[in-house]
Coordinates of C-alpha atoms in Angstrom, one line a residue:
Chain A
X1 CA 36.6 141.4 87.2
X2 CA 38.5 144.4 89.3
X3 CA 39.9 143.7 92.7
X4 CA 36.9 144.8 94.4
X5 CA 34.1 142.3 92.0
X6 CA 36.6 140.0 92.6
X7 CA 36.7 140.1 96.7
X8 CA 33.1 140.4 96.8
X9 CA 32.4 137.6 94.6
X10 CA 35.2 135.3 97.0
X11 CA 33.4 136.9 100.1
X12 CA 30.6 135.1 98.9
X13 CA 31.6 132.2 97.7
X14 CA 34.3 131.1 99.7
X15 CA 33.6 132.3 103.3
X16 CA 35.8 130.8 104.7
X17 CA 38.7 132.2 103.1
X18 CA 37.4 135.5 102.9
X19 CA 35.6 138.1 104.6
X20 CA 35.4 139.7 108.4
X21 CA 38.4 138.2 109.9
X22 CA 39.4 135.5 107.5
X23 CA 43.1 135.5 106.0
X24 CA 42.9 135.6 102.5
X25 CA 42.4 139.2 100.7
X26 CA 42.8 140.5 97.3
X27 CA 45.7 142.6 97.2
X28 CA 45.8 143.8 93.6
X29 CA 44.7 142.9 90.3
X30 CA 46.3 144.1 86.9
X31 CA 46.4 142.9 83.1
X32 CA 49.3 140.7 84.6
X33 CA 47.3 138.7 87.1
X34 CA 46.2 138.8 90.7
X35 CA 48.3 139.2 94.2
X36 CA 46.4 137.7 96.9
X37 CA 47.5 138.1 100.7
X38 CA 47.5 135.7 103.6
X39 CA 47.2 136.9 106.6
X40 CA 48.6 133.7 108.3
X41 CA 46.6 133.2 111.9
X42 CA 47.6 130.2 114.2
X43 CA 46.4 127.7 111.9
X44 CA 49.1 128.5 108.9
X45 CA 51.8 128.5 111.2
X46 CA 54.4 125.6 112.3
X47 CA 56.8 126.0 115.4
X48 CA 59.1 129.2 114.6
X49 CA 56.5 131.2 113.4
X50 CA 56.4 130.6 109.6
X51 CA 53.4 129.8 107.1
X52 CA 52.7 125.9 106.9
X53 CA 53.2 123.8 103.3
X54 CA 49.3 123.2 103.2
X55 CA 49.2 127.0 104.2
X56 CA 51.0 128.1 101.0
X57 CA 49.3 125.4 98.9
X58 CA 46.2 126.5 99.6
X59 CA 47.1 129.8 99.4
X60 CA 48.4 129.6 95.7
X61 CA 45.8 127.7 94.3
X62 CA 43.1 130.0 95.6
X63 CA 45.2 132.4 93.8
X64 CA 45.3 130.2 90.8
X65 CA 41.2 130.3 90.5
X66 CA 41.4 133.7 91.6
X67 CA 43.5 135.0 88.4
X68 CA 41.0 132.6 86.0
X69 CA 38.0 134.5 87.6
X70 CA 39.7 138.0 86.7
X71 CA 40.1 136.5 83.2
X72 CA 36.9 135.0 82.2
X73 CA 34.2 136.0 84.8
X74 CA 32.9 134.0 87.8
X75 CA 33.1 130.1 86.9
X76 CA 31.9 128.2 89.8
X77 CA 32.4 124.9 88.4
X78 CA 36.2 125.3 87.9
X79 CA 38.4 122.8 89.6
X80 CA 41.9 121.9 90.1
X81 CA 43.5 119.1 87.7
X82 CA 47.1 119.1 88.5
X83 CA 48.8 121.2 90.9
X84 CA 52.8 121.1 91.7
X85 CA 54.6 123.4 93.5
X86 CA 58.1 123.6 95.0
X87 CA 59.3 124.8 98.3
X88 CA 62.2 126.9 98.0
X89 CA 63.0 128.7 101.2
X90 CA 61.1 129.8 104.6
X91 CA 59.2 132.5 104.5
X92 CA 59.7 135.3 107.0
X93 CA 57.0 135.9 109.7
X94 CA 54.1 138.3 108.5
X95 CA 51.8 138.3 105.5
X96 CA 52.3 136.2 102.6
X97 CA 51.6 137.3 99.2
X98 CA 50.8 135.0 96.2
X99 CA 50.6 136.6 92.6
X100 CA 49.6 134.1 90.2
X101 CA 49.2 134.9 86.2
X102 CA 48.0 132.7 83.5
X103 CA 50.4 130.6 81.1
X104 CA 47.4 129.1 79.0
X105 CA 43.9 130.1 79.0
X106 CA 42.6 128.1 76.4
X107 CA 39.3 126.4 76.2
X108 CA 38.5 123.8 78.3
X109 CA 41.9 124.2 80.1
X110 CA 44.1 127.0 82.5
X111 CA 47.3 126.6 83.2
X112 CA 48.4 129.3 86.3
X113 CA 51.8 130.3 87.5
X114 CA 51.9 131.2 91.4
X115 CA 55.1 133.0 92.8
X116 CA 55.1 133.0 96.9
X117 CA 56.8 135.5 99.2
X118 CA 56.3 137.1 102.1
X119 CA 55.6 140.7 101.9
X120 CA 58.3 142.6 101.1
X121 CA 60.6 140.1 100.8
X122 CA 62.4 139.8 96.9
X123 CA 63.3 136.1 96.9
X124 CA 60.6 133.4 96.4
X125 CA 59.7 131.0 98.7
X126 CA 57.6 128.7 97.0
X127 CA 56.9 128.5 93.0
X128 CA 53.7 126.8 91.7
X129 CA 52.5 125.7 88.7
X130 CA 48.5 124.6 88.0
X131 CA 45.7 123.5 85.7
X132 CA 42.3 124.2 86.0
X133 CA 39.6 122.4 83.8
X134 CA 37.1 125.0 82.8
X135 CA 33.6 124.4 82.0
X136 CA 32.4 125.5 78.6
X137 CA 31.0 129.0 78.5
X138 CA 29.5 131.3 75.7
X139 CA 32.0 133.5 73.8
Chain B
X1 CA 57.4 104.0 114.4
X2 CA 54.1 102.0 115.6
X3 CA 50.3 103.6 115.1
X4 CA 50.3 104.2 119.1
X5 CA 53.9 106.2 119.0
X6 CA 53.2 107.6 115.7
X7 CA 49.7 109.0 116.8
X8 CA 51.2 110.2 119.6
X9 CA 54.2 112.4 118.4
X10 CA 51.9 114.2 115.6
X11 CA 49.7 115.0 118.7
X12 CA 52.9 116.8 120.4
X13 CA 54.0 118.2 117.1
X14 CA 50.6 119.2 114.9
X15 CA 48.2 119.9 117.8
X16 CA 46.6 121.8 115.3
X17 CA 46.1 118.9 113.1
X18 CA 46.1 116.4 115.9
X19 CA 44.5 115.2 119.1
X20 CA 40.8 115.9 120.5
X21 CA 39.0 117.6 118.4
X22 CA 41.2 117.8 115.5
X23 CA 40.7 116.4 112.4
X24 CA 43.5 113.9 111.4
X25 CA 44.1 110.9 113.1
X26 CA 46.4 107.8 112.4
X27 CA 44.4 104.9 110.9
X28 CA 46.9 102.0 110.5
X29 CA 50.7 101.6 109.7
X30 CA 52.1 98.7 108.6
X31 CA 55.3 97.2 106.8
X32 CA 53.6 98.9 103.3
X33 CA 53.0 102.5 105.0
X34 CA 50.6 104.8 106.5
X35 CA 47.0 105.5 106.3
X36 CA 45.4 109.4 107.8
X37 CA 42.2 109.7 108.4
X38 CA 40.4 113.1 107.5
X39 CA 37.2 113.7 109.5
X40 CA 36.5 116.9 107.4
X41 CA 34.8 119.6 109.1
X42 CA 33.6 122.9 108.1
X43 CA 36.7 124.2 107.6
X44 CA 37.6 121.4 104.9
X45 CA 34.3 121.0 102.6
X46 CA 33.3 123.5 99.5
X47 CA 29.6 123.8 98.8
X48 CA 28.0 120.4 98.3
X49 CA 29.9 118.9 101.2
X50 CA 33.1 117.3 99.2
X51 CA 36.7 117.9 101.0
X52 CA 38.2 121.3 99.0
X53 CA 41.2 120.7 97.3
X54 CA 44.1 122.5 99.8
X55 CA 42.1 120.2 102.2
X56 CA 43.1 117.1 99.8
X57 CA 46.3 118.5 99.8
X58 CA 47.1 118.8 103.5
X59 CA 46.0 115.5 104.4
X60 CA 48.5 114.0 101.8
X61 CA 51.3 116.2 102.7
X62 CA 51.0 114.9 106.7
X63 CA 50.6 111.6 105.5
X64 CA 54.0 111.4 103.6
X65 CA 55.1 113.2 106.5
X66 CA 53.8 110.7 108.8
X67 CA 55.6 108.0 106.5
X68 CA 58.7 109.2 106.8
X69 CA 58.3 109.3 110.6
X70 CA 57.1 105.7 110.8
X71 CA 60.0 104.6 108.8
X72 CA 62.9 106.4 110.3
X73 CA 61.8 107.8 113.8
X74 CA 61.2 111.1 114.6
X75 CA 62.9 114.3 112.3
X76 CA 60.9 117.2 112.9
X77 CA 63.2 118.7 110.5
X78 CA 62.1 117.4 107.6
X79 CA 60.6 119.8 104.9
X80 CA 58.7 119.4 101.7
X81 CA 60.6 120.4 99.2
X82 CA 58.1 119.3 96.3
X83 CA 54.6 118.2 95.8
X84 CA 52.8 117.4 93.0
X85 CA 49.1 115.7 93.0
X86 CA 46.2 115.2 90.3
X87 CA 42.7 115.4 91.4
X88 CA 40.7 112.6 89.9
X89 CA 36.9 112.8 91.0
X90 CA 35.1 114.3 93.3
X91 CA 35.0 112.2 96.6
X92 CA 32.0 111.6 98.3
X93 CA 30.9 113.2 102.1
X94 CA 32.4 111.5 104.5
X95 CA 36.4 110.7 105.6
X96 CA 38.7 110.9 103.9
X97 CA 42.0 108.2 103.6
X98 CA 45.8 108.9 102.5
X99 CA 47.6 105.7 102.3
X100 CA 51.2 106.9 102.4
X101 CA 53.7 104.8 101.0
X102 CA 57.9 105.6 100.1
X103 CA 59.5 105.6 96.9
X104 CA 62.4 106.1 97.9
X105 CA 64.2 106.8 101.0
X106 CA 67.9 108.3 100.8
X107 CA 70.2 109.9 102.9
X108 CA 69.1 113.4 102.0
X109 CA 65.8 112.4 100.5
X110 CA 62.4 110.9 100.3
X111 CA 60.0 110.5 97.8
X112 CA 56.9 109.2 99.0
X113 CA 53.6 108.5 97.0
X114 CA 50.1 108.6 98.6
X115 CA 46.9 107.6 97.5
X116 CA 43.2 109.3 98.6
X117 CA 39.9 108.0 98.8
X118 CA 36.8 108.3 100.5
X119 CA 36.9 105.9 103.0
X120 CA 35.2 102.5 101.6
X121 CA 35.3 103.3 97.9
X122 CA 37.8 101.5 95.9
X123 CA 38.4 104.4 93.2
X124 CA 40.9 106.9 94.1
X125 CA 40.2 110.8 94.3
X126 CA 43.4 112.1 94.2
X127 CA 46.7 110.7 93.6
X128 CA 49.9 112.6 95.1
X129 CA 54.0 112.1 95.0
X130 CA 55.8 115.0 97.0
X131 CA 59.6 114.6 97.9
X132 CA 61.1 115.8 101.6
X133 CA 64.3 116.9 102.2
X134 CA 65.7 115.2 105.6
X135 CA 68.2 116.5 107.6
X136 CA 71.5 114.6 108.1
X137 CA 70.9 111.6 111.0
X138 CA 73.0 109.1 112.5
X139 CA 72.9 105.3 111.4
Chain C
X1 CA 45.5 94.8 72.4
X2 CA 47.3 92.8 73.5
X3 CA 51.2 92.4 73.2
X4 CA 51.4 91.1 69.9
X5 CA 49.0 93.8 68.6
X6 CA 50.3 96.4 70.5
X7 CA 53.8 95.9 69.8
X8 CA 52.4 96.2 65.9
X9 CA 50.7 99.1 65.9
X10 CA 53.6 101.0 67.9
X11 CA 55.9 100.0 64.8
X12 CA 53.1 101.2 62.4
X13 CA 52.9 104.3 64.2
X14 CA 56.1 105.1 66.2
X15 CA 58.8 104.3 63.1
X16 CA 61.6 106.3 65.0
X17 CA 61.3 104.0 68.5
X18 CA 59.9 100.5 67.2
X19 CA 60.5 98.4 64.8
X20 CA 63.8 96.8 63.2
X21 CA 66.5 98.3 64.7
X22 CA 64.8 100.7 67.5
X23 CA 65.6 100.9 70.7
X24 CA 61.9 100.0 72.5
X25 CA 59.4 97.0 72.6
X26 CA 56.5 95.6 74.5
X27 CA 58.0 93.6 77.2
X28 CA 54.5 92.6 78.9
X29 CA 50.7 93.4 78.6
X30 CA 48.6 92.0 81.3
X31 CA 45.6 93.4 83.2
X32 CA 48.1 95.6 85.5
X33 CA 49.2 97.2 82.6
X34 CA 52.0 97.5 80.1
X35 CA 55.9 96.7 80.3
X36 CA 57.8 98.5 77.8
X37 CA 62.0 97.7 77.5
X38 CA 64.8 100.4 76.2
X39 CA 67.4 98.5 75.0
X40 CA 69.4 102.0 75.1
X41 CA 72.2 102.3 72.2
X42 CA 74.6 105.5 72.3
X43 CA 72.3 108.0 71.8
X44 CA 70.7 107.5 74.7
X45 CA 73.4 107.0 77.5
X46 CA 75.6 109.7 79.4
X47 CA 79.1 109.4 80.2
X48 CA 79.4 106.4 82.6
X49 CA 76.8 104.1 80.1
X50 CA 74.1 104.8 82.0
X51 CA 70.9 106.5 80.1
X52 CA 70.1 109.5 80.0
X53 CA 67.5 111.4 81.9
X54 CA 65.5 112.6 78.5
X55 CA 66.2 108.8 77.4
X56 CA 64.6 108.0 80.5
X57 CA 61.3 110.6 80.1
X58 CA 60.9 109.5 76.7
X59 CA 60.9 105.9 77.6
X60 CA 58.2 106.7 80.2
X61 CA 55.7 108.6 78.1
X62 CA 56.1 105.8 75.4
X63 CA 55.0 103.6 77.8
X64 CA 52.1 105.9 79.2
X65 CA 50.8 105.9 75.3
X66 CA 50.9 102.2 75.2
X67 CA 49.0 101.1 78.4
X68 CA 46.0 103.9 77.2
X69 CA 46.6 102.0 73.9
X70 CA 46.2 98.4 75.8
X71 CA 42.5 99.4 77.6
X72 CA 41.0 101.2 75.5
X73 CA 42.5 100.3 71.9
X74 CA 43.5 102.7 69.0
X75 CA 43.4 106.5 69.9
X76 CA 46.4 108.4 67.4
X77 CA 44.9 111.6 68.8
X78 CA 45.8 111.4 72.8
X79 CA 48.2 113.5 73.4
X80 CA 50.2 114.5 77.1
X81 CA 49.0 117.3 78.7
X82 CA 51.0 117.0 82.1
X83 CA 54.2 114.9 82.7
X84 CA 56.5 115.4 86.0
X85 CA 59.0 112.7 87.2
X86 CA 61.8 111.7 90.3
X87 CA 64.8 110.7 89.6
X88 CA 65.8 108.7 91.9
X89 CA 68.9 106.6 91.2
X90 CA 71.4 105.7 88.1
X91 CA 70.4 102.7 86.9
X92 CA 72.9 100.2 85.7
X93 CA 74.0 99.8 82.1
X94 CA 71.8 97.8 80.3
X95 CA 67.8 97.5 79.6
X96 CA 65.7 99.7 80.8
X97 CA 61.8 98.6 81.9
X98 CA 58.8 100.7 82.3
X99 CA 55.8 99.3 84.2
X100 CA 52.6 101.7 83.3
X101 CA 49.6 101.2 84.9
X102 CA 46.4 103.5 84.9
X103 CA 45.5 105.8 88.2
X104 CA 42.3 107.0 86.1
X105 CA 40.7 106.1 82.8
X106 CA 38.1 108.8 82.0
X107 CA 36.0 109.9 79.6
X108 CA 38.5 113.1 78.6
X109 CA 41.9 112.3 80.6
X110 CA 43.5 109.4 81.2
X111 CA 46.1 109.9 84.6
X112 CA 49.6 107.1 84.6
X113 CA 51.8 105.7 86.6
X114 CA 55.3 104.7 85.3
X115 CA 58.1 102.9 87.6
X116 CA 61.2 102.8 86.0
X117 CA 64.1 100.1 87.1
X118 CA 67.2 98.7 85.3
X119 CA 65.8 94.7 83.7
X120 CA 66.5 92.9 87.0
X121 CA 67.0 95.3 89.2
X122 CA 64.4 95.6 92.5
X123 CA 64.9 99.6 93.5
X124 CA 63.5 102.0 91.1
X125 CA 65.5 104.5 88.9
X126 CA 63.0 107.0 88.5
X127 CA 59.1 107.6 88.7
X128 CA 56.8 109.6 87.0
X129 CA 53.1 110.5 86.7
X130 CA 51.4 111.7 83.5
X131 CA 47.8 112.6 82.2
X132 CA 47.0 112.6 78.7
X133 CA 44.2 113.9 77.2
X134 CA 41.8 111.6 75.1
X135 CA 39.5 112.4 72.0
X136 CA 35.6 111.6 72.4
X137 CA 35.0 108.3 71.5
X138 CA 32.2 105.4 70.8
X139 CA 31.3 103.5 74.1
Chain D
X1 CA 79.9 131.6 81.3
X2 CA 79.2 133.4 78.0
X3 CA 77.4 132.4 74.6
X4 CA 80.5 130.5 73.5
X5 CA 82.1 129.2 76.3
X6 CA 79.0 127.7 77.1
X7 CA 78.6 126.4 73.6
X8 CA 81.9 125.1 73.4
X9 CA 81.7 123.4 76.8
X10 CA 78.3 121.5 75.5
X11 CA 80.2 120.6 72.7
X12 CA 82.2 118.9 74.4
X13 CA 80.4 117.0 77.1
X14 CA 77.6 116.7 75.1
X15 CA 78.5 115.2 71.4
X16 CA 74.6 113.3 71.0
X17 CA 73.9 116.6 71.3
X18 CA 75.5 119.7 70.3
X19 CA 78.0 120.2 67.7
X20 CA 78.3 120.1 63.9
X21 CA 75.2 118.1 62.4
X22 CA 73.8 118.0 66.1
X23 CA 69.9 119.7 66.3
X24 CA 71.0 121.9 69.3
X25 CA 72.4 125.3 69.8
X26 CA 73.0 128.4 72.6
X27 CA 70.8 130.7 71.2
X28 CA 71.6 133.4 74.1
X29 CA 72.8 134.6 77.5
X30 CA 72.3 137.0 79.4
X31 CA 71.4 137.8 83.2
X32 CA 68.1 136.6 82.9
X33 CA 68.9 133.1 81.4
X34 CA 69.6 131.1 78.8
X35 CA 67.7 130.3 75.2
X36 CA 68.5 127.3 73.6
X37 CA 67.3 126.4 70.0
X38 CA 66.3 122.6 68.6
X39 CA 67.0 122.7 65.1
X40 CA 64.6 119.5 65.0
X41 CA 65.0 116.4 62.6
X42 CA 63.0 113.6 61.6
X43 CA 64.1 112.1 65.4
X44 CA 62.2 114.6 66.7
X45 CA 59.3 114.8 64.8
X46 CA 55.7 113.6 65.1
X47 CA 53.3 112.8 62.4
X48 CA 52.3 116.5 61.0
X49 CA 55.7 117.8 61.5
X50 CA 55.7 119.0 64.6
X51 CA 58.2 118.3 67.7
X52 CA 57.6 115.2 69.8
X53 CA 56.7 115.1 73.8
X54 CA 60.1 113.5 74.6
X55 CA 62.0 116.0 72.0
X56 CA 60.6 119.0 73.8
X57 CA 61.6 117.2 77.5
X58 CA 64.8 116.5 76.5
X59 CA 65.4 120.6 75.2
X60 CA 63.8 122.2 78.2
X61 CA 66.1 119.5 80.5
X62 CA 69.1 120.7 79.0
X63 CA 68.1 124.3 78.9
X64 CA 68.0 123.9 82.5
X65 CA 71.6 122.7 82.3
X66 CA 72.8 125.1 80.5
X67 CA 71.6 128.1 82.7
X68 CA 73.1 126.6 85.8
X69 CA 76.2 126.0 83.8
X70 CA 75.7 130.0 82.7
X71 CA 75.6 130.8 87.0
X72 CA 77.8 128.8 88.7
X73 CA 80.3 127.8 85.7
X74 CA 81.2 123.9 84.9
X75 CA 79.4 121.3 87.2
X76 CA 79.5 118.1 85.5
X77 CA 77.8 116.2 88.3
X78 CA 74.8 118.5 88.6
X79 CA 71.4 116.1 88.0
X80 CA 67.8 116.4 87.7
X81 CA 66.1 115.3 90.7
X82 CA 62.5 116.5 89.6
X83 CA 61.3 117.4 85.8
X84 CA 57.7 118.4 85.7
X85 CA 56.1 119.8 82.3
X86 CA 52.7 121.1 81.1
X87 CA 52.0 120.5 77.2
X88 CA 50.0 123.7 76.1
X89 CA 49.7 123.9 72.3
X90 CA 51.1 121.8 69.4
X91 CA 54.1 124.0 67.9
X92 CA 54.7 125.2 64.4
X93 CA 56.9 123.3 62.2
X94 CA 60.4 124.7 62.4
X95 CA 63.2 125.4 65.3
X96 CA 62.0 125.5 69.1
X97 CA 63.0 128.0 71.4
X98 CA 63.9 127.0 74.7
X99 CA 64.2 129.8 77.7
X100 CA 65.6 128.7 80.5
X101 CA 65.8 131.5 83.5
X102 CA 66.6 130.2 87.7
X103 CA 63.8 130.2 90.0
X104 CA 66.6 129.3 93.2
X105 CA 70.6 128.8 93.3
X106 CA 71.3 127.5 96.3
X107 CA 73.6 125.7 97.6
X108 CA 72.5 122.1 96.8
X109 CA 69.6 122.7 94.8
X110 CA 68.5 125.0 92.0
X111 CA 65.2 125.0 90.3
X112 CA 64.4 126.4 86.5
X113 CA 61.4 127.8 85.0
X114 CA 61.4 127.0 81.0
X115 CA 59.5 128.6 78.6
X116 CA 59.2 126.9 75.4
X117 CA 57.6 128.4 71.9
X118 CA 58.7 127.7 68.1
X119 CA 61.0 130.8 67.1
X120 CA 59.6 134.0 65.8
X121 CA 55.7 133.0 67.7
X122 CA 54.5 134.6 71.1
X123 CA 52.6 131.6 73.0
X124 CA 54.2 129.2 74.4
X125 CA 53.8 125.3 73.6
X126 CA 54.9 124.2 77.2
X127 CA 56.2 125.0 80.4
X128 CA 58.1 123.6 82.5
X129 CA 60.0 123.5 86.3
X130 CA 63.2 121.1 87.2
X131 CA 64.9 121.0 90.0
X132 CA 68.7 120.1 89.7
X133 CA 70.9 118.8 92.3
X134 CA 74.3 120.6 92.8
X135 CA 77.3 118.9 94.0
X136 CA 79.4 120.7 96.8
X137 CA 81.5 123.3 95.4
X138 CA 83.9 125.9 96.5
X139 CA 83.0 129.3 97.1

């Protein structure tokens, strides 16, 4: 799936996250994986302006499914396994982008990379690490 | 820190996550740790009306948080440095419980572990152990 | 199994780390789960006699292996998929116990629990969650 | 530190491991990080000849080690706090490749990313993330 398949098909799917004024967007997909934004509103943020842990969780392992979906094709029935990430420094004010790309994809498992940092920023601030159990699909 | 004291500070700190209207709320602390309470709304549930998984990961995050709290009194400058949880089964509708209990608690650091269910089943749905960095404090 | 068979299958299996000689046996089996002992020889301490922290990972997948072993009997094919552990303190010189006990026994994964602590000791030295993945099997 | 110094240093503070008729070796360094190779022996092996759970933990651990040792020069006190590994594929029989690169180098924390795969093949057979704790130093 392309960047615009794959923000149509999150539109749909997870309407919460995405759409007419949600935060989450697809910022660009390539054969290394997928950068997804946050657009952090008052709910992501803690006292002093900066993204929230649960924030940035959620925000890489949205990316996580997002990269497996670019891979393979929609797979509703995906879930999270194991996820583990760790928090390395604050992020600055402003969007947040999360560019995940896959370690395994093998068949009944993905394992997804996530590196966190605020736009145009260099340094990480969070690195996060996932599994996925896929369901079996036709070849 | 008692339930009453407890409840209140996350109120002052975490309106977001705390106080009328909001989702998490304080359901017992004792000498073994903490138990939150998730009344999932909207925002929390994927299709078929289980809590999503960033939801899942929230609620454990403030509950080690709230641990910490409970044990040592208020240090709102404690940070997550790392979290890792497995998701075991789906829960069923309804709220959802992190009993929050330490590992370890140093003078830099805490490791906390915290267990989630739906609240009256016996089998977990997710199992969590996330370590916070605390600042320097006087003894 | 219980101890006596467990404990005789490892040194069946296992060659390197049971048996005449090696460093690890069954301490306890019972319905919690599975108590495995280091008795750690040079190989496995650092500077200062106390074990090392690959000593100490070993130990605690060994003992991950065993209590899937204890419930649901042979299975030569499980394998880890996921390990992560705390460190938490040195231990003391001397033996090393690790208590495993089961978060989730499914049909595909199993998810552990280890606590590490030096053999009379109250405070752990080091924690760690793992899942291993399990062949199909006859119910 | 360079490709010898490095060596040389392991040599000496490590003896179990490194050093004439010891299974491991610097590899490489340069400014992306360090590879370290496991020339492994029957310790290390599982039936079917390939590298054990606790034989790849133990190389990635002291990859780790050795690329903090490649930054900031020796640190003998420097300990893993967190170790958290995924398990992807089963290697092929023969030497394991260990590359360790820094995610953070702060000042009381850094946290590796290591990437392991038998030498001369392109997938990996794990991957994993530690966090090390650094003791004061001067600047």
């Amino acid at each position: 799936m392309d960047a615009g398949r794959l923000q149509a098909y999150l539109v749909a799917e997870f309407p919460q996250a995405f759409g007419p004024g949600r935060p989450h967007e697809i910022a660009g997909v390539d054969g290394e994986g997928v950068v997804l934004r946050l657009l952090a509103d008052d709910d992501h943020l803690r006292p002093g302006g900066t993204v929230s842990g649960p924030a940035m969780m959620g925000l890489a392992d949205i990316a996580a499914y997002a990269v497996i979906l670019a891979a393979i094709g929609p797979v509703p029935l995906a879930v999270t396994t194991n996820f583990s990430i760790n928090f390395l420094r604050r992020p600055a004010p402003g969007p947040l982008l999360a560019e995940a790309s896959l370690i395994k994809l093998g068949q009944r498992l993905a394992v997804c990379e996530i590196a966190l940092r605020g736009e145009g920023e260099e340094e990480l601030c969070a690195h996060a690490v996932t599994t996925y159990s896929i369901p079996p699909r036709a070849i």
